[in-house]
């Protein structure tokens, strides 16, 4: 009977120890799970912080990019307006220069017609008087003016053609700027050659010396 009681006690002790071992295992497993849960929570928090920082950086970068695009667009508009104004000014200057050259050409043609009339009168006068000699000297001067005027008329016609061509080109550029995006073209020159003068020796655009003289009285003789 006593042996049976001891066996029962041993079984109860073994069951108690087994329960304690299971309980310790459950406690250890619970602690491990809690530790892993804390780690996962920290990782999630870290990822959230990084995400927030990334979103903030992206927002800042987007704002800066928009500001730069806006500034570039405004600068492009200003440059386009300046270029359009310059082209309009060049077109106006070209038209004014063309008109001025046309006036000079008309004046030169009048002088040429007058010189031709004087030359015809000279050929009709044959009497060798003092008046005839004076007229002959004057005709020599007229011949000189005639030669100079012929040279300048040819030069002015060429310049007029160049200015008309440049004016057309600038009008096309201006129309293109109104209809489409701005394009870069070589600068057009509106200057008149420094040696260009009218038939009476007057500089066209602030030029320098007159062209070479024509034939003298001694050449006619």
PDB file of N, CA and C in Angstrom, residues 95-200:
ATOM      1  N   UNK A  95      13.309  99.959 -93.855  1.00  0.00           N
ATOM      2  CA  UNK A  95      12.358 100.690 -94.694  1.00  0.00           C
ATOM      3  C   UNK A  95      12.766 102.156 -94.834  1.00  0.00           C
ATOM      4  N   UNK A  96      13.226 102.760 -93.721  1.00  0.00           N
ATOM      5  CA  UNK A  96      13.661 104.160 -93.777  1.00  0.00           C
ATOM      6  C   UNK A  96      14.888 104.317 -94.666  1.00  0.00           C
ATOM      7  N   UNK A  97      15.842 103.388 -94.546  1.00  0.00           N
ATOM      8  CA  UNK A  97      17.043 103.468 -95.379  1.00  0.00           C
ATOM      9  C   UNK A  97      16.704 103.279 -96.848  1.00  0.00           C
ATOM     10  N   UNK A  98      15.771 102.362 -97.128  1.00  0.00           N
ATOM     11  CA  UNK A  98      15.351 102.151 -98.515  1.00  0.00           C
ATOM     12  C   UNK A  98      14.698 103.409 -99.080  1.00  0.00           C
ATOM     13  N   UNK A  99      13.854 104.039 -98.266  1.00  0.00           N
ATOM     14  CA  UNK A  99      13.197 105.266 -98.714  1.00  0.00           C
ATOM     15  C   UNK A  99      14.215 106.377 -98.962  1.00  0.00           C
ATOM     16  N   UNK A 100      15.210 106.484 -98.067  1.00  0.00           N
ATOM     17  CA  UNK A 100      16.235 107.513 -98.233  1.00  0.00           C
ATOM     18  C   UNK A 100      17.056 107.270 -99.489  1.00  0.00           C
ATOM     19  N   UNK A 101      17.432 106.026 -99.724  1.00  0.00           N
ATOM     20  CA  UNK A 101      18.189 105.712-100.933  1.00  0.00           C
ATOM     21  C   UNK A 101      17.359 105.965-102.186  1.00  0.00           C
ATOM     22  N   UNK A 102      16.063 105.692-102.108  1.00  0.00           N
ATOM     23  CA  UNK A 102      15.204 105.977-103.247  1.00  0.00           C
ATOM     24  C   UNK A 102      15.191 107.468-103.556  1.00  0.00           C
ATOM     25  N   UNK A 103      15.157 108.302-102.492  1.00  0.00           N
ATOM     26  CA  UNK A 103      15.218 109.741-102.711  1.00  0.00           C
ATOM     27  C   UNK A 103      16.537 110.170-103.334  1.00  0.00           C
ATOM     28  N   UNK A 104      17.637 109.571-102.860  1.00  0.00           N
ATOM     29  CA  UNK A 104      18.946 109.907-103.430  1.00  0.00           C
ATOM     30  C   UNK A 104      19.027 109.482-104.888  1.00  0.00           C
ATOM     31  N   UNK A 105      18.472 108.295-105.193  1.00  0.00           N
ATOM     32  CA  UNK A 105      18.481 107.832-106.586  1.00  0.00           C
ATOM     33  C   UNK A 105      17.672 108.774-107.462  1.00  0.00           C
ATOM     34  N   UNK A 106      16.510 109.205-106.969  1.00  0.00           N
ATOM     35  CA  UNK A 106      15.687 110.141-107.747  1.00  0.00           C
ATOM     36  C   UNK A 106      16.433 111.448-107.991  1.00  0.00           C
ATOM     37  N   UNK A 107      17.114 111.935-106.956  1.00  0.00           N
ATOM     38  CA  UNK A 107      17.887 113.162-107.112  1.00  0.00           C
ATOM     39  C   UNK A 107      19.015 112.971-108.122  1.00  0.00           C
ATOM     40  N   UNK A 108      19.687 111.821-108.048  1.00  0.00           N
ATOM     41  CA  UNK A 108      20.755 111.546-109.001  1.00  0.00           C
ATOM     42  C   UNK A 108      20.243 111.464-110.422  1.00  0.00           C
ATOM     43  N   UNK A 109      19.061 110.858-110.602  1.00  0.00           N
ATOM     44  CA  UNK A 109      18.492 110.769-111.948  1.00  0.00           C
ATOM     45  C   UNK A 109      18.139 112.155-112.489  1.00  0.00           C
ATOM     46  N   UNK A 110      17.649 113.032-111.619  1.00  0.00           N
ATOM     47  CA  UNK A 110      17.367 114.402-112.067  1.00  0.00           C
ATOM     48  C   UNK A 110      18.645 115.101-112.514  1.00  0.00           C
ATOM     49  N   UNK A 111      19.709 114.925-111.734  1.00  0.00           N
ATOM     50  CA  UNK A 111      20.991 115.543-112.099  1.00  0.00           C
ATOM     51  C   UNK A 111      21.500 114.965-113.410  1.00  0.00           C
ATOM     52  N   UNK A 112      21.322 113.671-113.609  1.00  0.00           N
ATOM     53  CA  UNK A 112      21.747 113.047-114.864  1.00  0.00           C
ATOM     54  C   UNK A 112      20.982 113.618-116.052  1.00  0.00           C
ATOM     55  N   UNK A 113      19.664 113.769-115.879  1.00  0.00           N
ATOM     56  CA  UNK A 113      18.880 114.347-116.980  1.00  0.00           C
ATOM     57  C   UNK A 113      19.324 115.774-117.276  1.00  0.00           C
ATOM     58  N   UNK A 114      19.585 116.539-116.226  1.00  0.00           N
ATOM     59  CA  UNK A 114      20.066 117.905-116.422  1.00  0.00           C
ATOM     60  C   UNK A 114      21.431 117.907-117.100  1.00  0.00           C
ATOM     61  N   UNK A 115      22.296 116.970-116.713  1.00  0.00           N
ATOM     62  CA  UNK A 115      23.615 116.892-117.334  1.00  0.00           C
ATOM     63  C   UNK A 115      23.511 116.523-118.804  1.00  0.00           C
ATOM     64  N   UNK A 116      22.590 115.619-119.130  1.00  0.00           N
ATOM     65  CA  UNK A 116      22.405 115.240-120.526  1.00  0.00           C
ATOM     66  C   UNK A 116      21.902 116.418-121.357  1.00  0.00           C
ATOM     67  N   UNK A 117      20.968 117.187-120.772  1.00  0.00           N
ATOM     68  CA  UNK A 117      20.474 118.372-121.488  1.00  0.00           C
ATOM     69  C   UNK A 117      21.605 119.366-121.729  1.00  0.00           C
ATOM     70  N   UNK A 118      22.404 119.590-120.704  1.00  0.00           N
ATOM     71  CA  UNK A 118      23.534 120.517-120.853  1.00  0.00           C
ATOM     72  C   UNK A 118      24.549 120.005-121.874  1.00  0.00           C
ATOM     73  N   UNK A 119      24.740 118.693-121.889  1.00  0.00           N
ATOM     74  CA  UNK A 119      25.681 118.129-122.844  1.00  0.00           C
ATOM     75  C   UNK A 119      25.176 118.299-124.276  1.00  0.00           C
ATOM     76  N   UNK A 120      23.857 118.124-124.459  1.00  0.00           N
ATOM     77  CA  UNK A 120      23.287 118.336-125.792  1.00  0.00           C
ATOM     78  C   UNK A 120      23.435 119.790-126.218  1.00  0.00           C
ATOM     79  N   UNK A 121      23.197 120.707-125.290  1.00  0.00           N
ATOM     80  CA  UNK A 121      23.373 122.127-125.615  1.00  0.00           C
ATOM     81  C   UNK A 121      24.816 122.429-125.960  1.00  0.00           C
ATOM     82  N   UNK A 122      25.733 121.782-125.288  1.00  0.00           N
ATOM     83  CA  UNK A 122      27.155 122.017-125.539  1.00  0.00           C
ATOM     84  C   UNK A 122      27.521 121.604-126.960  1.00  0.00           C
ATOM     85  N   UNK A 123      26.965 120.466-127.408  1.00  0.00           N
ATOM     86  CA  UNK A 123      27.304 119.993-128.752  1.00  0.00           C
ATOM     87  C   UNK A 123      26.728 120.890-129.835  1.00  0.00           C
ATOM     88  N   UNK A 124      25.654 121.623-129.536  1.00  0.00           N
ATOM     89  CA  UNK A 124      25.044 122.502-130.534  1.00  0.00           C
ATOM     90  C   UNK A 124      25.766 123.841-130.655  1.00  0.00           C
ATOM     91  N   UNK A 125      26.454 124.243-129.605  1.00  0.00           N
ATOM     92  CA  UNK A 125      27.141 125.537-129.621  1.00  0.00           C
ATOM     93  C   UNK A 125      28.533 125.364-130.204  1.00  0.00           C
ATOM     94  N   UNK A 126      28.832 126.027-131.334  1.00  0.00           N
ATOM     95  CA  UNK A 126      30.114 125.873-132.018  1.00  0.00           C
ATOM     96  C   UNK A 126      30.926 127.162-132.050  1.00  0.00           C
ATOM     97  N   UNK A 127      30.361 128.319-131.657  1.00  0.00           N
ATOM     98  CA  UNK A 127      31.058 129.608-131.786  1.00  0.00           C
ATOM     99  C   UNK A 127      32.128 129.700-130.717  1.00  0.00           C
ATOM    100  N   UNK A 128      33.438 129.908-131.128  1.00  0.00           N
ATOM    101  CA  UNK A 128      34.552 129.963-130.157  1.00  0.00           C
ATOM    102  C   UNK A 128      34.664 131.322-129.494  1.00  0.00           C
ATOM    103  N   UNK A 129      33.713 131.708-128.725  1.00  0.00           N
ATOM    104  CA  UNK A 129      33.752 132.981-128.010  1.00  0.00           C
ATOM    105  C   UNK A 129      34.108 132.719-126.560  1.00  0.00           C
ATOM    106  N   UNK A 130      34.256 133.839-125.838  1.00  0.00           N
ATOM    107  CA  UNK A 130      34.556 133.709-124.420  1.00  0.00           C
ATOM    108  C   UNK A 130      33.421 132.994-123.691  1.00  0.00           C
ATOM    109  N   UNK A 131      32.211 133.335-124.145  1.00  0.00           N
ATOM    110  CA  UNK A 131      31.065 132.677-123.527  1.00  0.00           C
ATOM    111  C   UNK A 131      31.085 131.182-123.821  1.00  0.00           C
ATOM    112  N   UNK A 132      31.498 130.848-125.066  1.00  0.00           N
ATOM    113  CA  UNK A 132      31.578 129.438-125.448  1.00  0.00           C
ATOM    114  C   UNK A 132      32.647 128.717-124.625  1.00  0.00           C
ATOM    115  N   UNK A 133      33.797 129.403-124.408  1.00  0.00           N
ATOM    116  CA  UNK A 133      34.853 128.777-123.622  1.00  0.00           C
ATOM    117  C   UNK A 133      34.401 128.543-122.176  1.00  0.00           C
ATOM    118  N   UNK A 134      33.681 129.541-121.654  1.00  0.00           N
ATOM    119  CA  UNK A 134      33.181 129.368-120.291  1.00  0.00           C
ATOM    120  C   UNK A 134      32.179 128.210-120.220  1.00  0.00           C
ATOM    121  N   UNK A 135      31.318 128.147-121.246  1.00  0.00           N
ATOM    122  CA  UNK A 135      30.348 127.048-121.292  1.00  0.00           C
ATOM    123  C   UNK A 135      31.048 125.707-121.423  1.00  0.00           C
ATOM    124  N   UNK A 136      32.150 125.710-122.200  1.00  0.00           N
ATOM    125  CA  UNK A 136      32.901 124.469-122.391  1.00  0.00           C
ATOM    126  C   UNK A 136      33.493 123.981-121.061  1.00  0.00           C
ATOM    127  N   UNK A 137      34.016 124.947-120.277  1.00  0.00           N
ATOM    128  CA  UNK A 137      34.556 124.574-118.958  1.00  0.00           C
ATOM    129  C   UNK A 137      33.453 124.015-118.056  1.00  0.00           C
ATOM    130  N   UNK A 138      32.299 124.704-118.126  1.00  0.00           N
ATOM    131  CA  UNK A 138      31.186 124.219-117.317  1.00  0.00           C
ATOM    132  C   UNK A 138      30.730 122.836-117.768  1.00  0.00           C
ATOM    133  N   UNK A 139      30.782 122.616-119.105  1.00  0.00           N
ATOM    134  CA  UNK A 139      30.385 121.296-119.601  1.00  0.00           C
ATOM    135  C   UNK A 139      31.351 120.217-119.128  1.00  0.00           C
ATOM    136  N   UNK A 140      32.648 120.607-118.988  1.00  0.00           N
ATOM    137  CA  UNK A 140      33.607 119.641-118.442  1.00  0.00           C
ATOM    138  C   UNK A 140      33.241 119.255-117.016  1.00  0.00           C
ATOM    139  N   UNK A 141      32.851 120.275-116.253  1.00  0.00           N
ATOM    140  CA  UNK A 141      32.409 119.972-114.883  1.00  0.00           C
ATOM    141  C   UNK A 141      31.142 119.110-114.882  1.00  0.00           C
ATOM    142  N   UNK A 142      30.243 119.418-115.825  1.00  0.00           N
ATOM    143  CA  UNK A 142      29.030 118.614-115.917  1.00  0.00           C
ATOM    144  C   UNK A 142      29.348 117.168-116.304  1.00  0.00           C
ATOM    145  N   UNK A 143      30.345 117.025-117.205  1.00  0.00           N
ATOM    146  CA  UNK A 143      30.746 115.673-117.582  1.00  0.00           C
ATOM    147  C   UNK A 143      31.295 114.911-116.370  1.00  0.00           C
ATOM    148  N   UNK A 144      32.061 115.659-115.557  1.00  0.00           N
ATOM    149  CA  UNK A 144      32.590 115.048-114.329  1.00  0.00           C
ATOM    150  C   UNK A 144      31.445 114.607-113.410  1.00  0.00           C
ATOM    151  N   UNK A 145      30.468 115.508-113.231  1.00  0.00           N
ATOM    152  CA  UNK A 145      29.315 115.159-112.397  1.00  0.00           C
ATOM    153  C   UNK A 145      28.520 114.007-113.008  1.00  0.00           C
ATOM    154  N   UNK A 146      28.466 113.996-114.327  1.00  0.00           N
ATOM    155  CA  UNK A 146      27.746 112.919-114.995  1.00  0.00           C
ATOM    156  C   UNK A 146      28.388 111.564-114.705  1.00  0.00           C
ATOM    157  N   UNK A 147      29.716 111.511-114.822  1.00  0.00           N
ATOM    158  CA  UNK A 147      30.422 110.248-114.545  1.00  0.00           C
ATOM    159  C   UNK A 147      30.225 109.807-113.089  1.00  0.00           C
ATOM    160  N   UNK A 148      30.354 110.798-112.184  1.00  0.00           N
ATOM    161  CA  UNK A 148      30.173 110.475-110.766  1.00  0.00           C
ATOM    162  C   UNK A 148      28.745 110.000-110.495  1.00  0.00           C
ATOM    163  N   UNK A 149      27.784 110.692-111.115  1.00  0.00           N
ATOM    164  CA  UNK A 149      26.389 110.321-110.885  1.00  0.00           C
ATOM    165  C   UNK A 149      26.080 108.929-111.421  1.00  0.00           C
ATOM    166  N   UNK A 150      26.667 108.599-112.573  1.00  0.00           N
ATOM    167  CA  UNK A 150      26.461 107.257-113.124  1.00  0.00           C
ATOM    168  C   UNK A 150      26.990 106.177-112.183  1.00  0.00           C
ATOM    169  N   UNK A 151      28.168 106.443-111.644  1.00  0.00           N
ATOM    170  CA  UNK A 151      28.750 105.472-110.710  1.00  0.00           C
ATOM    171  C   UNK A 151      27.866 105.304-109.471  1.00  0.00           C
ATOM    172  N   UNK A 152      27.409 106.443-108.942  1.00  0.00           N
ATOM    173  CA  UNK A 152      26.607 106.383-107.720  1.00  0.00           C
ATOM    174  C   UNK A 152      25.226 105.803-107.982  1.00  0.00           C
ATOM    175  N   UNK A 153      24.681 106.066-109.154  1.00  0.00           N
ATOM    176  CA  UNK A 153      23.368 105.491-109.440  1.00  0.00           C
ATOM    177  C   UNK A 153      23.430 103.965-109.458  1.00  0.00           C
ATOM    178  N   UNK A 154      24.482 103.435-110.077  1.00  0.00           N
ATOM    179  CA  UNK A 154      24.641 101.984-110.103  1.00  0.00           C
ATOM    180  C   UNK A 154      24.825 101.421-108.688  1.00  0.00           C
ATOM    181  N   UNK A 155      25.656 102.132-107.886  1.00  0.00           N
ATOM    182  CA  UNK A 155      25.889 101.686-106.511  1.00  0.00           C
ATOM    183  C   UNK A 155      24.603 101.735-105.691  1.00  0.00           C
ATOM    184  N   UNK A 156      23.850 102.824-105.845  1.00  0.00           N
ATOM    185  CA  UNK A 156      22.621 102.982-105.077  1.00  0.00           C
ATOM    186  C   UNK A 156      21.562 101.962-105.492  1.00  0.00           C
ATOM    187  N   UNK A 157      21.529 101.624-106.763  1.00  0.00           N
ATOM    188  CA  UNK A 157      20.572 100.603-107.192  1.00  0.00           C
ATOM    189  C   UNK A 157      20.881  99.253-106.555  1.00  0.00           C
ATOM    190  N   UNK A 158      22.166  98.927-106.516  1.00  0.00           N
ATOM    191  CA  UNK A 158      22.556  97.665-105.870  1.00  0.00           C
ATOM    192  C   UNK A 158      22.198  97.680-104.384  1.00  0.00           C
ATOM    193  N   UNK A 159      22.482  98.828-103.740  1.00  0.00           N
ATOM    194  CA  UNK A 159      22.159  98.929-102.315  1.00  0.00           C
ATOM    195  C   UNK A 159      20.647  98.852-102.092  1.00  0.00           C
ATOM    196  N   UNK A 160      19.889  99.433-102.985  1.00  0.00           N
ATOM    197  CA  UNK A 160      18.437  99.382-102.856  1.00  0.00           C
ATOM    198  C   UNK A 160      17.931  97.947-102.975  1.00  0.00           C
ATOM    199  N   UNK A 161      18.479  97.206-103.941  1.00  0.00           N
ATOM    200  CA  UNK A 161      18.088  95.803-104.091  1.00  0.00           C
ATOM    201  C   UNK A 161      18.426  94.998-102.838  1.00  0.00           C
ATOM    202  N   UNK A 162      19.636  95.245-102.289  1.00  0.00           N
ATOM    203  CA  UNK A 162      20.028  94.528-101.065  1.00  0.00           C
ATOM    204  C   UNK A 162      19.090  94.854 -99.908  1.00  0.00           C
ATOM    205  N   UNK A 163      18.754  96.145 -99.768  1.00  0.00           N
ATOM    206  CA  UNK A 163      17.875  96.544 -98.662  1.00  0.00           C
ATOM    207  C   UNK A 163      16.466  95.975 -98.826  1.00  0.00           C
ATOM    208  N   UNK A 164      15.974  95.933-100.055  1.00  0.00           N
ATOM    209  CA  UNK A 164      14.653  95.350-100.290  1.00  0.00           C
ATOM    210  C   UNK A 164      14.651  93.871 -99.927  1.00  0.00           C
ATOM    211  N   UNK A 165      15.729  93.171-100.326  1.00  0.00           N
ATOM    212  CA  UNK A 165      15.824  91.754-100.001  1.00  0.00           C
ATOM    213  C   UNK A 165      15.901  91.545 -98.484  1.00  0.00           C
ATOM    214  N   UNK A 166      16.717  92.370 -97.788  1.00  0.00           N
ATOM    215  CA  UNK A 166      16.833  92.250 -96.334  1.00  0.00           C
ATOM    216  C   UNK A 166      15.509  92.588 -95.648  1.00  0.00           C
ATOM    217  N   UNK A 167      14.815  93.593 -96.193  1.00  0.00           N
ATOM    218  CA  UNK A 167      13.533  93.987 -95.606  1.00  0.00           C
ATOM    219  C   UNK A 167      12.509  92.858 -95.723  1.00  0.00           C
ATOM    220  N   UNK A 168      12.491  92.197 -96.884  1.00  0.00           N
ATOM    221  CA  UNK A 168      11.581  91.063 -97.051  1.00  0.00           C
ATOM    222  C   UNK A 168      11.921  89.942 -96.083  1.00  0.00           C
ATOM    223  N   UNK A 169      13.221  89.692 -95.930  1.00  0.00           N
ATOM    224  CA  UNK A 169      13.648  88.627 -95.008  1.00  0.00           C
ATOM    225  C   UNK A 169      13.220  88.947 -93.580  1.00  0.00           C
ATOM    226  N   UNK A 170      13.401  90.196 -93.159  1.00  0.00           N
ATOM    227  CA  UNK A 170      13.016  90.565 -91.795  1.00  0.00           C
ATOM    228  C   UNK A 170      11.499  90.510 -91.611  1.00  0.00           C
ATOM    229  N   UNK A 171      10.714  90.861 -92.660  1.00  0.00           N
ATOM    230  CA  UNK A 171       9.265  90.745 -92.555  1.00  0.00           C
ATOM    231  C   UNK A 171       8.846  89.286 -92.394  1.00  0.00           C
ATOM    232  N   UNK A 172       9.529  88.389 -93.138  1.00  0.00           N
ATOM    233  CA  UNK A 172       9.242  86.961 -92.989  1.00  0.00           C
ATOM    234  C   UNK A 172       9.584  86.477 -91.584  1.00  0.00           C
ATOM    235  N   UNK A 173      10.737  86.944 -91.057  1.00  0.00           N
ATOM    236  CA  UNK A 173      11.128  86.557 -89.696  1.00  0.00           C
ATOM    237  C   UNK A 173      10.115  87.054 -88.676  1.00  0.00           C
ATOM    238  N   UNK A 174       9.659  88.295 -88.867  1.00  0.00           N
ATOM    239  CA  UNK A 174       8.682  88.856 -87.935  1.00  0.00           C
ATOM    240  C   UNK A 174       7.376  88.073 -87.984  1.00  0.00           C
ATOM    241  N   UNK A 175       6.925  87.719 -89.195  1.00  0.00           N
ATOM    242  CA  UNK A 175       5.710  86.926 -89.322  1.00  0.00           C
ATOM    243  C   UNK A 175       5.879  85.555 -88.699  1.00  0.00           C
ATOM    244  N   UNK A 176       7.072  84.972 -88.868  1.00  0.00           N
ATOM    245  CA  UNK A 176       7.349  83.645 -88.273  1.00  0.00           C
ATOM    246  C   UNK A 176       7.345  83.714 -86.749  1.00  0.00           C
ATOM    247  N   UNK A 177       7.884  84.798 -86.183  1.00  0.00           N
ATOM    248  CA  UNK A 177       7.898  84.959 -84.727  1.00  0.00           C
ATOM    249  C   UNK A 177       6.485  85.122 -84.182  1.00  0.00           C
ATOM    250  N   UNK A 178       5.588  85.735 -84.977  1.00  0.00           N
ATOM    251  CA  UNK A 178       4.211  85.888 -84.511  1.00  0.00           C
ATOM    252  C   UNK A 178       3.462  84.557 -84.548  1.00  0.00           C
ATOM    253  N   UNK A 179       3.803  83.704 -85.536  1.00  0.00           N
ATOM    254  CA  UNK A 179       3.067  82.456 -85.734  1.00  0.00           C
ATOM    255  C   UNK A 179       3.654  81.278 -85.003  1.00  0.00           C
ATOM    256  N   UNK A 180       4.994  81.247 -84.757  1.00  0.00           N
ATOM    257  CA  UNK A 180       5.626  80.065 -84.206  1.00  0.00           C
ATOM    258  C   UNK A 180       6.667  80.414 -83.185  1.00  0.00           C
ATOM    259  N   UNK A 181       7.457  79.397 -82.732  1.00  0.00           N
ATOM    260  CA  UNK A 181       8.525  79.635 -81.731  1.00  0.00           C
ATOM    261  C   UNK A 181       9.640  80.462 -82.292  1.00  0.00           C
ATOM    262  N   UNK A 182      10.399  81.047 -81.380  1.00  0.00           N
ATOM    263  CA  UNK A 182      11.513  81.918 -81.744  1.00  0.00           C
ATOM    264  C   UNK A 182      12.655  81.106 -82.300  1.00  0.00           C
ATOM    265  N   UNK A 183      13.274  81.601 -83.413  1.00  0.00           N
ATOM    266  CA  UNK A 183      14.452  80.978 -84.015  1.00  0.00           C
ATOM    267  C   UNK A 183      15.560  82.012 -84.116  1.00  0.00           C
ATOM    268  N   UNK A 184      16.767  81.529 -84.098  1.00  0.00           N
ATOM    269  CA  UNK A 184      17.948  82.398 -84.120  1.00  0.00           C
ATOM    270  C   UNK A 184      18.448  82.492 -85.545  1.00  0.00           C
ATOM    271  N   UNK A 185      18.558  83.745 -86.076  1.00  0.00           N
ATOM    272  CA  UNK A 185      19.085  83.970 -87.411  1.00  0.00           C
ATOM    273  C   UNK A 185      20.263  84.920 -87.333  1.00  0.00           C
ATOM    274  N   UNK A 186      21.149  84.900 -88.357  1.00  0.00           N
ATOM    275  CA  UNK A 186      22.275  85.851 -88.382  1.00  0.00           C
ATOM    276  C   UNK A 186      21.784  87.282 -88.447  1.00  0.00           C
ATOM    277  N   UNK A 187      22.531  88.182 -87.839  1.00  0.00           N
ATOM    278  CA  UNK A 187      22.159  89.594 -87.819  1.00  0.00           C
ATOM    279  C   UNK A 187      22.248  90.171 -89.219  1.00  0.00           C
ATOM    280  N   UNK A 188      21.288  91.080 -89.568  1.00  0.00           N
ATOM    281  CA  UNK A 188      21.276  91.717 -90.872  1.00  0.00           C
ATOM    282  C   UNK A 188      21.949  93.074 -90.793  1.00  0.00           C
ATOM    283  N   UNK A 189      22.710  93.401 -91.816  1.00  0.00           N
ATOM    284  CA  UNK A 189      23.443  94.661 -91.830  1.00  0.00           C
ATOM    285  C   UNK A 189      22.674  95.673 -92.640  1.00  0.00           C
ATOM    286  N   UNK A 190      22.447  96.849 -92.069  1.00  0.00           N
ATOM    287  CA  UNK A 190      21.732  97.919 -92.753  1.00  0.00           C
ATOM    288  C   UNK A 190      22.639  99.081 -93.088  1.00  0.00           C
ATOM    289  N   UNK A 191      23.939  98.925 -92.924  1.00  0.00           N
ATOM    290  CA  UNK A 191      24.863 100.032 -93.125  1.00  0.00           C
ATOM    291  C   UNK A 191      25.105 100.255 -94.606  1.00  0.00           C
ATOM    292  N   UNK A 192      25.358 101.523 -94.970  1.00  0.00           N
ATOM    293  CA  UNK A 192      25.694 101.900 -96.336  1.00  0.00           C
ATOM    294  C   UNK A 192      27.194 102.007 -96.438  1.00  0.00           C
ATOM    295  N   UNK A 193      27.826 101.519 -97.519  1.00  0.00           N
ATOM    296  CA  UNK A 193      29.287 101.595 -97.643  1.00  0.00           C
ATOM    297  C   UNK A 193      29.787 102.993 -97.411  1.00  0.00           C
ATOM    298  N   UNK A 194      30.939 103.130 -96.740  1.00  0.00           N
ATOM    299  CA  UNK A 194      31.438 104.452 -96.363  1.00  0.00           C
ATOM    300  C   UNK A 194      31.756 105.342 -97.543  1.00  0.00           C
ATOM    301  N   UNK A 195      31.961 104.781 -98.745  1.00  0.00           N
ATOM    302  CA  UNK A 195      32.323 105.622 -99.881  1.00  0.00           C
ATOM    303  C   UNK A 195      31.111 106.026-100.701  1.00  0.00           C
ATOM    304  N   UNK A 196      29.882 105.705-100.203  1.00  0.00           N
ATOM    305  CA  UNK A 196      28.696 106.023-100.986  1.00  0.00           C
ATOM    306  C   UNK A 196      28.335 107.484-100.804  1.00  0.00           C
ATOM    307  N   UNK A 197      28.187 108.229-101.935  1.00  0.00           N
ATOM    308  CA  UNK A 197      27.775 109.631-101.923  1.00  0.00           C
ATOM    309  C   UNK A 197      26.748 109.857-103.020  1.00  0.00           C
ATOM    310  N   UNK A 198      26.059 110.951-102.901  1.00  0.00           N
ATOM    311  CA  UNK A 198      25.135 111.329-103.949  1.00  0.00           C
ATOM    312  C   UNK A 198      25.898 111.946-105.100  1.00  0.00           C
ATOM    313  N   UNK A 199      25.178 112.267-106.156  1.00  0.00           N
ATOM    314  CA  UNK A 199      25.843 112.789-107.342  1.00  0.00           C
ATOM    315  C   UNK A 199      26.465 114.144-107.106  1.00  0.00           C
ATOM    316  N   UNK A 200      25.992 114.923-106.128  1.00  0.00           N
ATOM    317  CA  UNK A 200      26.591 116.230-105.862  1.00  0.00           C
ATOM    318  C   UNK A 200      27.693 116.155-104.835  1.00  0.00           C
TER     319      UNK A 200
END
